[in-house]
PDB file of C-alpha atoms and ligand atoms in Angstrom:
ATOM      1  CA  MET L   1      -2.085 -24.130   3.478  1.00 73.00           C
ATOM      2  CA  LYS L   2      -0.474 -27.392   4.444  1.00 84.00           C
ATOM      3  CA  LEU L   3       2.593 -29.184   3.152  1.00 91.00           C
ATOM      4  CA  SER L   4       2.701 -32.967   3.242  1.00 91.00           C
ATOM      5  CA  ALA L   5       5.492 -34.677   5.149  1.00 92.00           C
ATOM      6  CA  GLU L   6       6.894 -35.756   1.769  1.00 94.00           C
ATOM      7  CA  GLN L   7       6.944 -32.151   0.497  1.00 94.00           C
ATOM      8  CA  ILE L   8       8.639 -31.005   3.683  1.00 95.00           C
ATOM      9  CA  GLN L   9      11.347 -33.633   3.289  1.00 95.00           C
ATOM     10  CA  ALA L  10      11.828 -32.888  -0.430  1.00 97.00           C
ATOM     11  CA  ASN L  11      12.176 -29.171   0.378  1.00 97.00           C
ATOM     12  CA  TRP L  12      14.847 -29.950   2.960  1.00 97.00           C
ATOM     13  CA  ILE L  13      16.831 -31.959   0.417  1.00 97.00           C
ATOM     14  CA  GLU L  14      16.575 -29.079  -2.082  1.00 98.00           C
ATOM     15  CA  PHE L  15      17.699 -26.616   0.609  1.00 98.00           C
ATOM     16  CA  ASN L  16      20.872 -28.618   1.333  1.00 98.00           C
ATOM     17  CA  THR L  17      21.503 -29.265  -2.365  1.00 98.00           C
ATOM     18  CA  ASN L  18      21.585 -25.514  -2.957  1.00 98.00           C
ATOM     19  CA  ILE L  19      24.375 -25.219  -0.381  1.00 98.00           C
ATOM     20  CA  GLU L  20      26.257 -28.144  -1.966  1.00 98.00           C
ATOM     21  CA  THR L  21      25.867 -26.640  -5.435  1.00 98.00           C
ATOM     22  CA  TYR L  22      26.556 -22.958  -4.948  1.00 98.00           C
ATOM     23  CA  ILE L  23      28.640 -22.476  -1.808  1.00 98.00           C
ATOM     24  CA  THR L  24      32.388 -23.021  -1.951  1.00 98.00           C
ATOM     25  CA  GLY L  25      35.420 -23.057   0.336  1.00 97.00           C
ATOM     26  CA  ASP L  26      35.466 -24.135   3.956  1.00 96.00           C
ATOM     27  CA  ARG L  27      32.281 -22.237   4.717  1.00 98.00           C
ATOM     28  CA  LYS L  28      30.310 -24.770   2.638  1.00 98.00           C
ATOM     29  CA  GLN L  29      30.832 -27.508   5.249  1.00 98.00           C
ATOM     30  CA  LYS L  30      30.328 -25.024   8.085  1.00 98.00           C
ATOM     31  CA  LEU L  31      26.994 -24.025   6.607  1.00 98.00           C
ATOM     32  CA  LEU L  32      25.944 -27.654   6.079  1.00 98.00           C
ATOM     33  CA  ASP L  33      26.961 -28.439   9.672  1.00 98.00           C
ATOM     34  CA  PHE L  34      25.065 -25.407  10.967  1.00 98.00           C
ATOM     35  CA  TYR L  35      21.849 -26.397   9.233  1.00 98.00           C
ATOM     36  CA  GLN L  36      22.261 -30.029  10.267  1.00 97.00           C
ATOM     37  CA  LYS L  37      22.669 -28.918  13.891  1.00 97.00           C
ATOM     38  CA  TYR L  38      19.382 -27.008  13.813  1.00 96.00           C
ATOM     39  CA  GLU L  39      17.608 -29.311  11.339  1.00 96.00           C
ATOM     40  CA  ASP L  40      14.835 -30.331  13.739  1.00 92.00           C
ATOM     41  CA  ARG L  41      13.867 -26.713  14.221  1.00 91.00           C
ATOM     42  CA  ILE L  42      14.379 -25.280  10.752  1.00 94.00           C
ATOM     43  CA  ILE L  43      12.714 -28.071   8.785  1.00 94.00           C
ATOM     44  CA  LEU L  44       9.304 -27.305  10.332  1.00 89.00           C
ATOM     45  CA  MET L  45       9.609 -23.566  10.887  1.00 88.00           C
ATOM     46  CA  PRO L  46       6.882 -21.300   9.471  1.00 82.00           C
ATOM     47  CA  ALA L  47       8.031 -18.344   7.338  1.00 78.00           C
ATOM     48  CA  SER L  48       5.978 -15.966   9.475  1.00 72.00           C
ATOM     49  CA  HIS L  49       3.839 -16.082  12.592  1.00 66.00           C
ATOM     50  CA  LYS L  50       0.545 -14.922  11.123  1.00 65.00           C
ATOM     51  CA  LYS L  51      -1.414 -16.693   8.420  1.00 64.00           C
ATOM     52  CA  GLU L  52      -2.288 -13.400   6.730  1.00 61.00           C
ATOM     53  CA  TYR L  53       1.428 -12.917   6.110  1.00 70.00           C
ATOM     54  CA  HIS L  54       3.123 -15.563   4.031  1.00 67.00           C
ATOM     55  CA  SER L  55       3.748 -19.267   4.557  1.00 73.00           C
ATOM     56  CA  ALA L  56       2.728 -19.351   8.237  1.00 76.00           C
ATOM     57  CA  PHE L  57       2.551 -23.134   8.321  1.00 81.00           C
ATOM     58  CA  PRO L  58       4.915 -25.988   9.259  1.00 87.00           C
ATOM     59  CA  GLY L  59       7.689 -26.195   6.662  1.00 92.00           C
ATOM     60  CA  GLY L  60       6.809 -22.731   5.299  1.00 93.00           C
ATOM     61  CA  TYR L  61      10.262 -21.311   6.021  1.00 95.00           C
ATOM     62  CA  VAL L  62      12.277 -23.764   3.929  1.00 96.00           C
ATOM     63  CA  ASP L  63       9.619 -23.690   1.210  1.00 96.00           C
ATOM     64  CA  HIS L  64       9.947 -19.885   1.076  1.00 96.00           C
ATOM     65  CA  VAL L  65      13.758 -19.837   1.147  1.00 97.00           C
ATOM     66  CA  ASN L  66      13.987 -22.369  -1.707  1.00 98.00           C
ATOM     67  CA  ARG L  67      11.619 -20.200  -3.738  1.00 98.00           C
ATOM     68  CA  VAL L  68      13.740 -17.110  -3.034  1.00 98.00           C
ATOM     69  CA  VAL L  69      16.890 -18.922  -4.209  1.00 98.00           C
ATOM     70  CA  LYS L  70      15.193 -19.864  -7.489  1.00 98.00           C
ATOM     71  CA  ALA L  71      13.712 -16.384  -7.874  1.00 98.00           C
ATOM     72  CA  ALA L  72      17.081 -14.729  -7.151  1.00 98.00           C
ATOM     73  CA  LEU L  73      18.771 -16.746  -9.900  1.00 98.00           C
ATOM     74  CA  SER L  74      15.999 -15.891 -12.379  1.00 98.00           C
ATOM     75  CA  MET L  75      15.868 -12.247 -11.318  1.00 98.00           C
ATOM     76  CA  SER L  76      19.629 -11.989 -11.718  1.00 98.00           C
ATOM     77  CA  ALA L  77      19.283 -13.130 -15.349  1.00 98.00           C
ATOM     78  CA  VAL L  78      16.641 -10.459 -15.928  1.00 98.00           C
ATOM     79  CA  TRP L  79      18.922  -7.749 -14.534  1.00 98.00           C
ATOM     80  CA  GLU L  80      21.789  -9.044 -16.675  1.00 98.00           C
ATOM     81  CA  GLY L  81      19.551  -8.871 -19.734  1.00 98.00           C
ATOM     82  CA  PHE L  82      18.910  -5.218 -19.000  1.00 98.00           C
ATOM     83  CA  GLY L  83      22.611  -4.428 -18.819  1.00 98.00           C
ATOM     84  CA  CYS L  84      23.303  -4.695 -15.081  1.00 98.00           C
ATOM     85  CA  ASP L  85      27.010  -4.805 -14.202  1.00 98.00           C
ATOM     86  CA  MET L  86      27.281  -8.464 -13.156  1.00 98.00           C
ATOM     87  CA  THR L  87      30.919  -8.068 -12.139  1.00 98.00           C
ATOM     88  CA  THR L  88      29.919  -6.335  -8.883  1.00 98.00           C
ATOM     89  CA  PHE L  89      28.771  -9.598  -7.202  1.00 98.00           C
ATOM     90  CA  THR L  90      29.160 -13.332  -7.670  1.00 98.00           C
ATOM     91  CA  GLN L  91      26.557 -16.053  -8.118  1.00 98.00           C
ATOM     92  CA  GLU L  92      27.745 -17.535  -4.818  1.00 98.00           C
ATOM     93  CA  GLU L  93      27.064 -14.219  -3.055  1.00 98.00           C
ATOM     94  CA  LEU L  94      23.607 -14.128  -4.615  1.00 98.00           C
ATOM     95  CA  VAL L  95      22.686 -17.658  -3.488  1.00 98.00           C
ATOM     96  CA  PHE L  96      24.369 -17.362  -0.067  1.00 98.00           C
ATOM     97  CA  SER L  97      22.345 -14.199   0.606  1.00 98.00           C
ATOM     98  CA  ALA L  98      19.125 -15.852  -0.574  1.00 98.00           C
ATOM     99  CA  ILE L  99      19.674 -19.001   1.526  1.00 98.00           C
ATOM    100  CA  ASN L 100      20.381 -17.009   4.669  1.00 98.00           C
ATOM    101  CA  HIS L 101      18.279 -13.863   4.186  1.00 98.00           C
ATOM    102  CA  ASP L 102      15.607 -14.879   6.723  1.00 96.00           C
ATOM    103  CA  LEU L 103      17.807 -16.971   9.009  1.00 97.00           C
ATOM    104  CA  GLY L 104      17.156 -14.583  11.906  1.00 95.00           C
ATOM    105  CA  LYS L 105      13.617 -15.971  12.034  1.00 92.00           C
ATOM    106  CA  MET L 106      14.908 -19.150  13.637  1.00 92.00           C
ATOM    107  CA  GLY L 107      15.553 -17.441  16.978  1.00 93.00           C
ATOM    108  CA  ASP L 108      18.720 -17.974  18.976  1.00 92.00           C
ATOM    109  CA  GLU L 109      20.779 -21.095  19.689  1.00 92.00           C
ATOM    110  CA  GLU L 110      18.407 -22.221  22.426  1.00 92.00           C
ATOM    111  CA  HIS L 111      14.986 -20.886  21.588  1.00 90.00           C
ATOM    112  CA  GLU L 112      12.730 -20.726  18.555  1.00 87.00           C
ATOM    113  CA  SER L 113      11.392 -17.305  17.509  1.00 84.00           C
ATOM    114  CA  TYR L 114       7.939 -18.643  16.675  1.00 82.00           C
ATOM    115  CA  ILE L 115       6.115 -21.086  18.899  1.00 86.00           C
ATOM    116  CA  PRO L 116       2.543 -22.368  18.456  1.00 85.00           C
ATOM    117  CA  GLN L 117      -0.046 -19.809  19.567  1.00 88.00           C
ATOM    118  CA  THR L 118      -1.645 -20.832  22.865  1.00 89.00           C
ATOM    119  CA  ASP L 119      -4.369 -18.176  22.810  1.00 90.00           C
ATOM    120  CA  GLN L 120      -7.304 -19.678  20.857  1.00 91.00           C
ATOM    121  CA  TRP L 121      -8.943 -16.282  20.444  1.00 90.00           C
ATOM    122  CA  ARG L 122      -5.866 -14.819  18.742  1.00 89.00           C
ATOM    123  CA  ARG L 123      -5.667 -17.947  16.582  1.00 85.00           C
ATOM    124  CA  ASP L 124      -9.322 -17.693  15.482  1.00 84.00           C
ATOM    125  CA  LYS L 125      -9.781 -13.948  15.266  1.00 82.00           C
ATOM    126  CA  LEU L 126      -6.349 -12.660  14.325  1.00 82.00           C
ATOM    127  CA  GLY L 127      -5.075 -15.655  12.357  1.00 77.00           C
ATOM    128  CA  GLU L 128      -2.012 -15.928  14.562  1.00 83.00           C
ATOM    129  CA  GLU L 129      -0.977 -19.556  14.226  1.00 79.00           C
ATOM    130  CA  TYR L 130       2.240 -18.788  16.068  1.00 81.00           C
ATOM    131  CA  MET L 131       3.392 -16.309  18.666  1.00 86.00           C
ATOM    132  CA  HIS L 132       6.773 -14.751  19.351  1.00 84.00           C
ATOM    133  CA  ASN L 133       8.777 -16.604  21.950  1.00 89.00           C
ATOM    134  CA  LYS L 134       9.243 -14.259  24.897  1.00 89.00           C
ATOM    135  CA  LYS L 135      12.330 -16.140  26.085  1.00 93.00           C
ATOM    136  CA  ILE L 136      14.543 -14.460  23.513  1.00 92.00           C
ATOM    137  CA  ALA L 137      15.597 -10.832  23.386  1.00 91.00           C
ATOM    138  CA  PHE L 138      14.354  -8.772  20.484  1.00 91.00           C
ATOM    139  CA  ALA L 139      16.522  -8.405  17.424  1.00 94.00           C
ATOM    140  CA  ALA L 140      15.583  -7.503  13.864  1.00 95.00           C
ATOM    141  CA  VAL L 141      15.571 -10.562  11.587  1.00 95.00           C
ATOM    142  CA  PRO L 142      18.615  -9.499   9.501  1.00 97.00           C
ATOM    143  CA  ASP L 143      20.631  -8.625  12.627  1.00 97.00           C
ATOM    144  CA  ARG L 144      19.912 -11.972  14.277  1.00 97.00           C
ATOM    145  CA  GLY L 145      20.662 -13.875  11.079  1.00 98.00           C
ATOM    146  CA  LEU L 146      24.041 -12.199  10.633  1.00 98.00           C
ATOM    147  CA  PHE L 147      24.819 -12.736  14.320  1.00 98.00           C
ATOM    148  CA  LEU L 148      24.050 -16.459  14.018  1.00 98.00           C
ATOM    149  CA  LEU L 149      26.332 -16.803  10.997  1.00 98.00           C
ATOM    150  CA  GLN L 150      29.276 -15.076  12.679  1.00 98.00           C
ATOM    151  CA  SER L 151      28.760 -16.870  15.991  1.00 97.00           C
ATOM    152  CA  HIS L 152      29.077 -20.181  14.143  1.00 97.00           C
ATOM    153  CA  GLY L 153      32.243 -19.105  12.335  1.00 98.00           C
ATOM    154  CA  ILE L 154      30.545 -18.756   8.934  1.00 98.00           C
ATOM    155  CA  GLN L 155      32.165 -15.834   7.127  1.00 98.00           C
ATOM    156  CA  TYR L 156      30.200 -13.630   4.790  1.00 98.00           C
ATOM    157  CA  THR L 157      31.333 -10.956   2.351  1.00 98.00           C
ATOM    158  CA  PHE L 158      30.502  -7.248   2.478  1.00 98.00           C
ATOM    159  CA  ASN L 159      28.043  -7.734  -0.405  1.00 98.00           C
ATOM    160  CA  GLU L 160      26.298 -10.576   1.451  1.00 98.00           C
ATOM    161  CA  MET L 161      26.108  -8.521   4.633  1.00 98.00           C
ATOM    162  CA  LEU L 162      24.499  -5.645   2.743  1.00 98.00           C
ATOM    163  CA  ALA L 163      22.060  -7.883   0.840  1.00 98.00           C
ATOM    164  CA  ILE L 164      20.899  -9.773   3.946  1.00 98.00           C
ATOM    165  CA  GLN L 165      20.658  -6.552   5.958  1.00 98.00           C
ATOM    166  CA  THR L 166      18.483  -4.792   3.369  1.00 98.00           C
ATOM    167  CA  HIS L 167      16.492  -7.714   1.942  1.00 97.00           C
ATOM    168  CA  ASP L 168      13.183  -6.141   3.043  1.00 97.00           C
ATOM    169  CA  GLY L 169      13.985  -3.088   0.941  1.00 97.00           C
ATOM    170  CA  LEU L 170      12.161   0.075   1.930  1.00 96.00           C
ATOM    171  CA  TYR L 171       9.470  -1.948   3.729  1.00 96.00           C
ATOM    172  CA  ASP L 172      11.936  -1.607   6.620  1.00 95.00           C
ATOM    173  CA  SER L 173      12.696   2.044   7.328  1.00 96.00           C
ATOM    174  CA  ALA L 174      16.026   1.011   8.855  1.00 95.00           C
ATOM    175  CA  ASN L 175      17.199   0.400   5.284  1.00 97.00           C
ATOM    176  CA  GLU L 176      16.695   3.990   4.215  1.00 97.00           C
ATOM    177  CA  LYS L 177      20.322   4.785   4.982  1.00 95.00           C
ATOM    178  CA  TYR L 178      21.382   2.339   2.278  1.00 96.00           C
ATOM    179  CA  LEU L 179      18.500   2.539  -0.194  1.00 95.00           C
ATOM    180  CA  LYS L 180      17.160   6.078   0.016  1.00 95.00           C
ATOM    181  CA  SER L 181      20.331   7.975  -0.547  1.00 88.00           C
ATOM    182  CA  PHE L 182      20.386  10.778  -3.058  1.00 89.00           C
ATOM    183  CA  MET L 183      24.188  10.999  -3.086  1.00 94.00           C
ATOM    184  CA  PRO L 184      25.852   8.721  -5.647  1.00 95.00           C
ATOM    185  CA  GLU L 185      28.771   7.843  -3.355  1.00 96.00           C
ATOM    186  CA  THR L 186      26.490   6.475  -0.634  1.00 96.00           C
ATOM    187  CA  LYS L 187      24.387   4.265  -2.919  1.00 96.00           C
ATOM    188  CA  PRO L 188      25.196   0.529  -2.950  1.00 96.00           C
ATOM    189  CA  ARG L 189      28.042  -0.287  -5.347  1.00 97.00           C
ATOM    190  CA  THR L 190      26.274  -3.458  -6.444  1.00 98.00           C
ATOM    191  CA  SER L 191      22.726  -4.311  -7.542  1.00 98.00           C
ATOM    192  CA  LEU L 192      22.745  -7.483  -5.414  1.00 98.00           C
ATOM    193  CA  PRO L 193      20.548  -5.982  -2.610  1.00 98.00           C
ATOM    194  CA  PHE L 194      17.910  -4.915  -5.153  1.00 98.00           C
ATOM    195  CA  ILE L 195      17.912  -8.309  -6.879  1.00 98.00           C
ATOM    196  CA  LEU L 196      17.525 -10.166  -3.574  1.00 98.00           C
ATOM    197  CA  HIS L 197      14.764  -7.826  -2.412  1.00 98.00           C
ATOM    198  CA  GLN L 198      12.835  -8.303  -5.663  1.00 98.00           C
ATOM    199  CA  ALA L 199      13.250 -12.088  -5.429  1.00 98.00           C
ATOM    200  CA  ASP L 200      12.033 -12.145  -1.824  1.00 97.00           C
ATOM    201  CA  MET L 201       9.100  -9.872  -2.589  1.00 97.00           C
ATOM    202  CA  MET L 202       8.110 -11.944  -5.625  1.00 97.00           C
ATOM    203  CA  ALA L 203       8.315 -15.214  -3.684  1.00 97.00           C
ATOM    204  CA  ALA L 204       6.170 -13.844  -0.849  1.00 95.00           C
ATOM    205  CA  ARG L 205       3.636 -12.453  -3.318  1.00 95.00           C
ATOM    206  CA  ILE L 206       3.375 -15.804  -5.157  1.00 95.00           C
ATOM    207  CA  GLU L 207       2.909 -17.559  -1.808  1.00 93.00           C
ATOM    208  CA  PHE L 208       0.093 -15.140  -1.015  1.00 91.00           C
ATOM    209  CA  GLU L 209      -1.576 -15.787  -4.370  1.00 93.00           C
ATOM    210  CA  VAL L 210      -1.384 -19.564  -4.033  1.00 91.00           C
ATOM    211  CA  GLU L 211      -2.730 -19.539  -0.498  1.00 87.00           C
ATOM    212  CA  TRP L 212      -5.307 -16.768  -0.556  1.00 87.00           C
ATOM    213  CA  LEU L 213      -6.681 -16.078  -4.044  1.00 90.00           C
ATOM    214  CA  PRO L 214      -8.574 -19.408  -4.272  1.00 89.00           C
ATOM    215  CA  LYS L 215     -10.284 -18.558  -0.971  1.00 86.00           C
ATOM    216  CA  PHE L 216     -11.325 -15.139  -2.277  1.00 88.00           C
ATOM    217  CA  SER L 217     -12.820 -16.667  -5.442  1.00 86.00           C
ATOM    218  CA  GLN L 218     -14.873 -18.956  -3.224  1.00 82.00           C
ATOM    219  CA  ASN L 219     -15.835 -15.887  -1.180  1.00 77.00           C
ATOM    220  CA  SER L 220     -14.461 -17.612   1.865  1.00 64.00           C
ATOM    221  CA  VAL L 221     -11.628 -16.908   4.241  1.00 58.00           C
ATOM    222  CA  ALA L 222     -12.446 -19.809   6.507  1.00 51.00           C
ATOM    223  CA  ALA L 223      -9.691 -22.044   7.786  1.00 48.00           C
ATOM    224  CA  PRO L 224      -8.141 -23.856   4.823  1.00 45.00           C
ATOM    225  CA  LYS L 225      -8.949 -27.508   4.282  1.00 42.00           C
ATOM    226  CA  LYS L 226      -6.067 -29.936   4.253  1.00 41.00           C
ATOM    227  CA  ASN L 227      -4.908 -30.288   0.661  1.00 41.00           C
ATOM    228  CA  TYR L 228      -3.948 -33.913   0.947  1.00 36.00           C
ATOM    229  CA  THR L 229      -5.296 -37.131   2.329  1.00 35.00           C
ATOM    230  CA  LEU L 230      -3.480 -39.250   4.795  1.00 33.00           C
ATOM    231  CA  ASN L 231      -3.243 -42.314   2.594  1.00 35.00           C
ATOM    232  CA  GLY L 232      -0.877 -45.160   3.381  1.00 36.00           C
ATOM    233  CA  ASN L 233       2.140 -43.670   1.590  1.00 43.00           C
ATOM    234  CA  ILE L 234       1.994 -40.246   3.135  1.00 40.00           C
ATOM    235  CA  LYS L 235       1.295 -41.726   6.520  1.00 46.00           C
ATOM    236  CA  SER L 236       4.364 -43.937   6.327  1.00 49.00           C
ATOM    237  CA  SER L 237       6.583 -41.062   5.206  1.00 48.00           C
ATOM    238  CA  LYS L 238       5.059 -38.923   7.949  1.00 53.00           C
ATOM    239  CA  THR L 239       5.947 -41.575  10.497  1.00 57.00           C
ATOM    240  CA  LYS L 240       9.466 -41.660   9.053  1.00 55.00           C
ATOM    241  CA  ALA L 241       9.737 -37.871   9.336  1.00 55.00           C
ATOM    242  CA  LEU L 242       8.409 -37.985  12.896  1.00 57.00           C
ATOM    243  CA  ASN L 243      11.054 -40.500  13.868  1.00 60.00           C
ATOM    244  CA  THR L 244      13.841 -38.190  12.692  1.00 56.00           C
ATOM    245  CA  LEU L 245      12.793 -35.398  15.069  1.00 59.00           C
ATOM    246  CA  SER L 246      14.001 -35.058  18.621  1.00 57.00           C
ATOM    247  CA  SER L 247      11.981 -31.983  19.606  1.00 56.00           C
ATOM    248  CA  PRO L 248       8.660 -33.021  21.236  1.00 54.00           C
ATOM    249  CA  GLY L 249       7.067 -29.687  20.244  1.00 52.00           C
ATOM    250  CA  LEU L 250       7.964 -30.080  16.591  1.00 55.00           C
ATOM    251  CA  LYS L 251       6.895 -33.729  16.609  1.00 56.00           C
ATOM    252  CA  ASN L 252       3.542 -32.615  17.879  1.00 54.00           C
ATOM    253  CA  MET L 253       3.246 -29.959  15.177  1.00 52.00           C
ATOM    254  CA  LEU L 254       4.126 -32.398  12.392  1.00 55.00           C
ATOM    255  CA  ASP L 255       1.817 -35.035  13.834  1.00 56.00           C
ATOM    256  CA  ASN L 256      -1.024 -32.547  13.558  1.00 51.00           C
ATOM    257  CA  LEU L 257      -0.442 -31.939   9.849  1.00 53.00           C
TER     258      LEU L 257
HETATM  259 FE1  FE2 J   1      11.954 -13.802   2.879  1.00 94.21          FE
END
């Protein structure tokens, strides 16, 4: 799966528009500033390191996050239609959690979490387009994301903390303490974590279907062909996108699209 340079740029505009539209108070500008500071890295990040997972291609992260925001808004309407108590969280909390749920995937202030895989065997045989950057200490994705927000002075509410922390649902056993309780008083007091988890799971599943089902119907799991041609227009917008990047590594990745 490949995104064109134009798609990558359009996704970035949508990402920032979601912040402009749904986030309020002084944290709106702080969030915009944060994402502008790390724009070169985030705009081309994959959503995962392995192509068998979801959206493991340049621009896959922002593409995934935008889909989760849309899915969270739609999923919220479904829950409301079934009688969910919508007074227990706000729309801003829903969108803030969706925008930042996977932020921990970016790595720390200095280093990216995912860097291009240098081992050709692992690339070919295991589908690992990227590898974890050994320069950064391990942290779970939700923990690192929340740390990044607080270390840049971006406040989040209790609901947002809980939703980001548990967005993988019971796929992450660390969430059992919040989601597998049999005592009413220790269950979440809001449905926000469940709505975000369903939105994230749906987005990842759709990404899998778009990327992989056509290959299965062709009885082929070979490396995907590029889904666009480098005609004049795309090439010129690609050159434009390349010129906006300062990171040589990311320039190289985008140049290879
Ligand atoms: Fe996600």
